[in-house]
Short mmCIF file of C-alpha atoms in Angstrom, two decimals:
data_model
loop_
_atom_site.label_atom_id
_atom_site.label_comp_id
_atom_site.label_asym_id
_atom_site.label_seq_id
_atom_site.Cartn_x
_atom_site.Cartn_y
_atom_site.Cartn_z
CA UNK A 184 -3.20 37.89 -32.08
CA UNK A 185 -3.34 41.58 -31.05
CA UNK A 186 -0.01 43.31 -31.45
CA UNK A 187 1.20 40.84 -34.06
CA UNK A 188 4.16 41.86 -36.15
CA UNK A 189 5.39 41.15 -39.67
CA UNK A 190 8.89 41.94 -40.92
CA UNK A 191 9.68 43.80 -44.08
CA UNK A 192 7.88 45.75 -46.75
CA UNK A 193 7.82 42.80 -49.11
CA UNK A 194 4.70 41.98 -47.11
CA UNK A 195 3.42 45.47 -47.89
CA UNK A 196 3.78 44.93 -51.60
CA UNK A 197 2.17 41.48 -51.46
CA UNK A 198 -0.70 42.83 -49.40
CA UNK A 199 -1.35 45.72 -51.74
CA UNK A 200 -1.35 43.36 -54.68
CA UNK A 201 -4.22 41.55 -52.98
CA UNK A 202 -2.13 38.46 -52.33
CA UNK A 203 -1.55 38.63 -48.63
CA UNK A 204 -4.34 40.49 -46.84
CA UNK A 205 -5.81 37.18 -45.73
CA UNK A 206 -2.48 36.08 -44.27
CA UNK A 207 -1.99 39.34 -42.41
CA UNK A 208 -5.52 39.13 -41.02
CA UNK A 209 -4.97 35.48 -40.03
CA UNK A 210 -1.79 36.29 -38.09
CA UNK A 211 -3.41 39.31 -36.47
CA UNK A 212 -0.47 41.49 -37.47
CA UNK A 213 -1.07 45.17 -37.00
CA UNK A 214 2.51 46.36 -37.60
CA UNK A 215 4.86 46.12 -40.54
CA UNK A 216 8.53 47.03 -40.20
CA UNK A 217 9.98 48.71 -43.27
CA UNK A 218 13.58 48.37 -44.36
CA UNK A 219 15.82 51.40 -44.29
CA UNK A 220 17.10 52.25 -47.74
CA UNK A 221 15.99 55.05 -50.05
CA UNK A 222 14.10 52.66 -52.32
CA UNK A 223 12.01 51.52 -49.37
CA UNK A 224 11.23 55.13 -48.48
CA UNK A 225 9.66 55.47 -51.92
CA UNK A 226 7.59 52.39 -51.15
CA UNK A 227 6.55 53.88 -47.81
CA UNK A 228 5.39 57.15 -49.33
CA UNK A 229 3.08 55.27 -51.66
CA UNK A 230 1.93 52.42 -49.48
CA UNK A 231 1.91 53.47 -45.81
CA UNK A 232 -1.28 55.55 -46.19
CA UNK A 233 -3.02 52.60 -47.87
CA UNK A 234 -1.97 50.30 -45.07
CA UNK A 235 -3.27 52.74 -42.48
CA UNK A 236 -6.65 52.56 -44.14
CA UNK A 237 -6.60 48.81 -43.47
CA UNK A 238 -5.67 49.30 -39.83
CA UNK A 239 -2.02 48.31 -40.25
CA UNK A 240 0.67 50.70 -39.06
CA UNK A 241 4.22 50.89 -40.38
CA UNK A 242 7.37 51.12 -38.29
CA UNK A 243 9.69 53.13 -40.51
CA UNK A 244 13.37 52.36 -40.54
CA UNK A 245 16.42 54.34 -41.57
CA UNK A 246 19.91 52.93 -41.99
CA UNK A 247 22.64 55.28 -40.84
CA UNK A 248 25.75 55.53 -43.02
CA UNK A 249 28.54 53.19 -41.99
CA UNK A 250 32.25 53.08 -42.83
CA UNK A 251 32.30 49.49 -44.07
CA UNK A 252 29.68 46.96 -45.07
CA UNK A 253 28.14 43.63 -44.12
CA UNK A 254 31.41 41.73 -44.53
CA UNK A 255 34.01 44.47 -43.99
CA UNK A 256 34.45 45.73 -40.44
CA UNK A 257 36.18 49.08 -40.02
CA UNK A 258 37.36 49.28 -36.38
CA UNK A 259 38.73 52.80 -36.88
CA UNK A 260 35.49 54.03 -38.43
CA UNK A 261 35.16 56.98 -40.76
CA UNK A 262 37.94 59.40 -41.55
CA UNK A 263 37.60 62.61 -39.50
CA UNK A 264 34.53 64.60 -40.54
CA UNK A 265 33.29 62.02 -43.04
CA UNK A 266 30.62 60.48 -40.82
CA UNK A 267 28.96 63.84 -40.26
CA UNK A 268 28.98 64.57 -44.00
CA UNK A 269 27.47 61.18 -44.79
CA UNK A 270 24.72 61.49 -42.17
CA UNK A 271 23.78 65.01 -43.28
CA UNK A 272 23.64 63.87 -46.91
CA UNK A 273 21.32 61.02 -45.95
CA UNK A 274 19.09 63.30 -43.88
CA UNK A 275 18.50 65.64 -46.82
CA UNK A 276 16.73 62.77 -48.59
CA UNK A 277 15.19 61.12 -45.54
CA UNK A 278 13.65 63.98 -43.54
CA UNK A 279 11.24 65.01 -46.32
CA UNK A 280 9.87 61.45 -46.07
CA UNK A 281 9.33 61.88 -42.32
CA UNK A 282 7.56 65.18 -42.94
CA UNK A 283 5.25 63.79 -45.62
CA UNK A 284 4.35 60.78 -43.46
CA UNK A 285 4.03 62.55 -40.11
CA UNK A 286 0.31 61.81 -39.94
CA UNK A 287 0.83 58.20 -41.00
CA UNK A 288 4.09 56.87 -39.52
CA UNK A 289 4.73 57.52 -35.83
CA UNK A 290 7.47 55.00 -35.05
CA UNK A 291 10.95 55.19 -36.55
CA UNK A 292 13.79 52.75 -35.90
CA UNK A 293 17.34 53.98 -36.50
CA UNK A 294 19.27 51.13 -38.10
CA UNK A 295 19.07 47.39 -37.43
CA UNK A 296 21.02 45.53 -34.76
CA UNK A 297 23.89 48.03 -34.52
CA UNK A 298 25.31 45.90 -31.72
CA UNK A 299 26.39 43.46 -34.43
CA UNK A 300 29.40 44.44 -36.52
CA UNK A 301 27.70 42.92 -39.56
CA UNK A 302 25.00 45.61 -39.38
CA UNK A 303 27.05 48.55 -38.16
CA UNK A 304 30.58 48.07 -39.41
CA UNK A 305 32.27 50.80 -37.42
CA UNK A 306 32.90 51.42 -33.73
CA UNK A 307 29.73 51.62 -31.69
CA UNK A 308 30.57 55.18 -30.59
CA UNK A 309 29.95 56.30 -34.17
CA UNK A 310 26.52 54.68 -34.23
CA UNK A 311 25.61 56.43 -30.97
CA UNK A 312 26.51 59.85 -32.37
CA UNK A 313 24.68 59.17 -35.64
CA UNK A 314 21.61 58.01 -33.72
CA UNK A 315 21.51 61.24 -31.73
CA UNK A 316 21.74 63.33 -34.90
CA UNK A 317 19.08 61.34 -36.75
CA UNK A 318 16.73 61.26 -33.77
CA UNK A 319 16.95 65.03 -33.34
CA UNK A 320 16.21 65.57 -37.04
CA UNK A 321 13.18 63.24 -36.96
CA UNK A 322 11.80 64.93 -33.85
CA UNK A 323 12.21 68.35 -35.44
CA UNK A 324 10.28 67.19 -38.52
CA UNK A 325 7.63 65.39 -36.44
CA UNK A 326 7.57 66.24 -32.73
CA UNK A 327 5.12 63.39 -32.15
CA UNK A 328 7.44 60.76 -33.60
CA UNK A 329 8.62 57.88 -31.43
CA UNK A 330 12.27 57.29 -32.31
CA UNK A 331 13.91 54.01 -31.33
CA UNK A 332 17.41 52.61 -31.44
CA UNK A 333 18.12 49.86 -33.91
CA UNK A 334 16.85 46.64 -32.31
CA UNK A 335 19.48 45.14 -30.01
CA UNK A 336 20.05 41.41 -29.83
CA UNK A 337 23.13 41.14 -27.53
CA UNK A 338 24.45 38.26 -29.64
CA UNK A 339 27.91 36.96 -28.75
CA UNK A 340 30.49 38.49 -26.46
CA UNK A 341 31.19 41.49 -28.69
CA UNK A 342 27.52 42.02 -29.51
CA UNK A 343 26.68 41.99 -25.81
CA UNK A 344 29.40 44.55 -25.11
CA UNK A 345 28.27 46.84 -27.91
CA UNK A 346 24.59 46.58 -26.94
CA UNK A 347 25.35 47.50 -23.35
CA UNK A 348 27.49 50.41 -24.48
CA UNK A 349 24.61 51.73 -26.60
CA UNK A 350 22.17 51.44 -23.70
CA UNK A 351 24.58 53.12 -21.30
CA UNK A 352 25.03 56.04 -23.69
CA UNK A 353 21.38 56.52 -24.62
CA UNK A 354 19.42 55.51 -21.52
CA UNK A 355 20.04 58.53 -19.26
CA UNK A 356 17.75 60.89 -21.22
CA UNK A 357 14.93 58.37 -21.18
CA UNK A 358 14.59 58.22 -24.96
CA UNK A 359 11.28 57.50 -26.69
CA UNK A 360 11.26 53.69 -26.75
CA UNK A 361 13.65 50.76 -26.88
CA UNK A 362 13.83 48.28 -29.75
CA UNK A 363 15.11 44.78 -29.08
CA UNK A 364 15.20 41.46 -30.92
CA UNK A 365 14.41 38.15 -29.28
CA UNK A 366 16.23 35.55 -31.34
CA UNK A 367 15.54 31.93 -30.54
CA UNK A 368 12.68 29.44 -30.60
CA UNK A 369 9.35 30.13 -28.98
CA UNK A 370 7.95 32.86 -26.80
CA UNK A 371 10.56 32.26 -24.08
CA UNK A 372 13.22 33.84 -26.27
CA UNK A 373 11.03 36.93 -26.63
CA UNK A 374 10.36 37.17 -22.90
CA UNK A 375 14.02 36.68 -22.05
CA UNK A 376 15.04 39.40 -24.50
CA UNK A 377 12.46 41.80 -23.08
CA UNK A 378 13.60 41.18 -19.51
CA UNK A 379 17.25 41.58 -20.53
CA UNK A 380 16.83 45.01 -22.06
CA UNK A 381 14.51 46.14 -19.26
CA UNK A 382 17.16 45.22 -16.71
CA UNK A 383 19.92 46.80 -18.78
CA UNK A 384 18.04 50.08 -19.22
CA UNK A 385 17.15 50.16 -15.52
CA UNK A 386 20.88 50.17 -14.71
CA UNK A 387 21.33 53.52 -16.47
CA UNK A 388 17.90 55.08 -16.98
CA UNK A 389 16.37 58.03 -15.17
#
């Protein structure tokens, strides 16, 4: 199936071990989404060029620093000045990866489902500011990069509110691309999710 998609670099490792090429070819996947931690960046540096040789591109991912964690929500966010310090510290390690892979990885996703408090544990305003900083740094390192928001799923009342706040803040400049997640059974869930974010962006876009 052209445009097929597989999630996570565990598939990268399996494929490179010769275990999973047949499965990837069977599904028709031509994209692999990498996770966002520093260990995965090391994997990307080694494996993304090899995947490109097999016609499979990698969507790189970077997790922005957050004030809490998966189970601890911090509604007040970072202490003053701490978010900026944390983001800049992360970028010092991350941007060299972008530079080294600029001829291999074009697409970068900044975080995962930041509309959910489980994935970004602070106020959504913090994520928006961190996204802008990270996006600017990626574009400086690779002007041809396509930088996307963390995929939005609009799940639940609070998730819907946060997703719409992110779109409202980021849509006016047009951005590079929009990432969204279509949770639910079957292709209808995917189509519904696509139509939802298209309509939402159209409310605020250029």
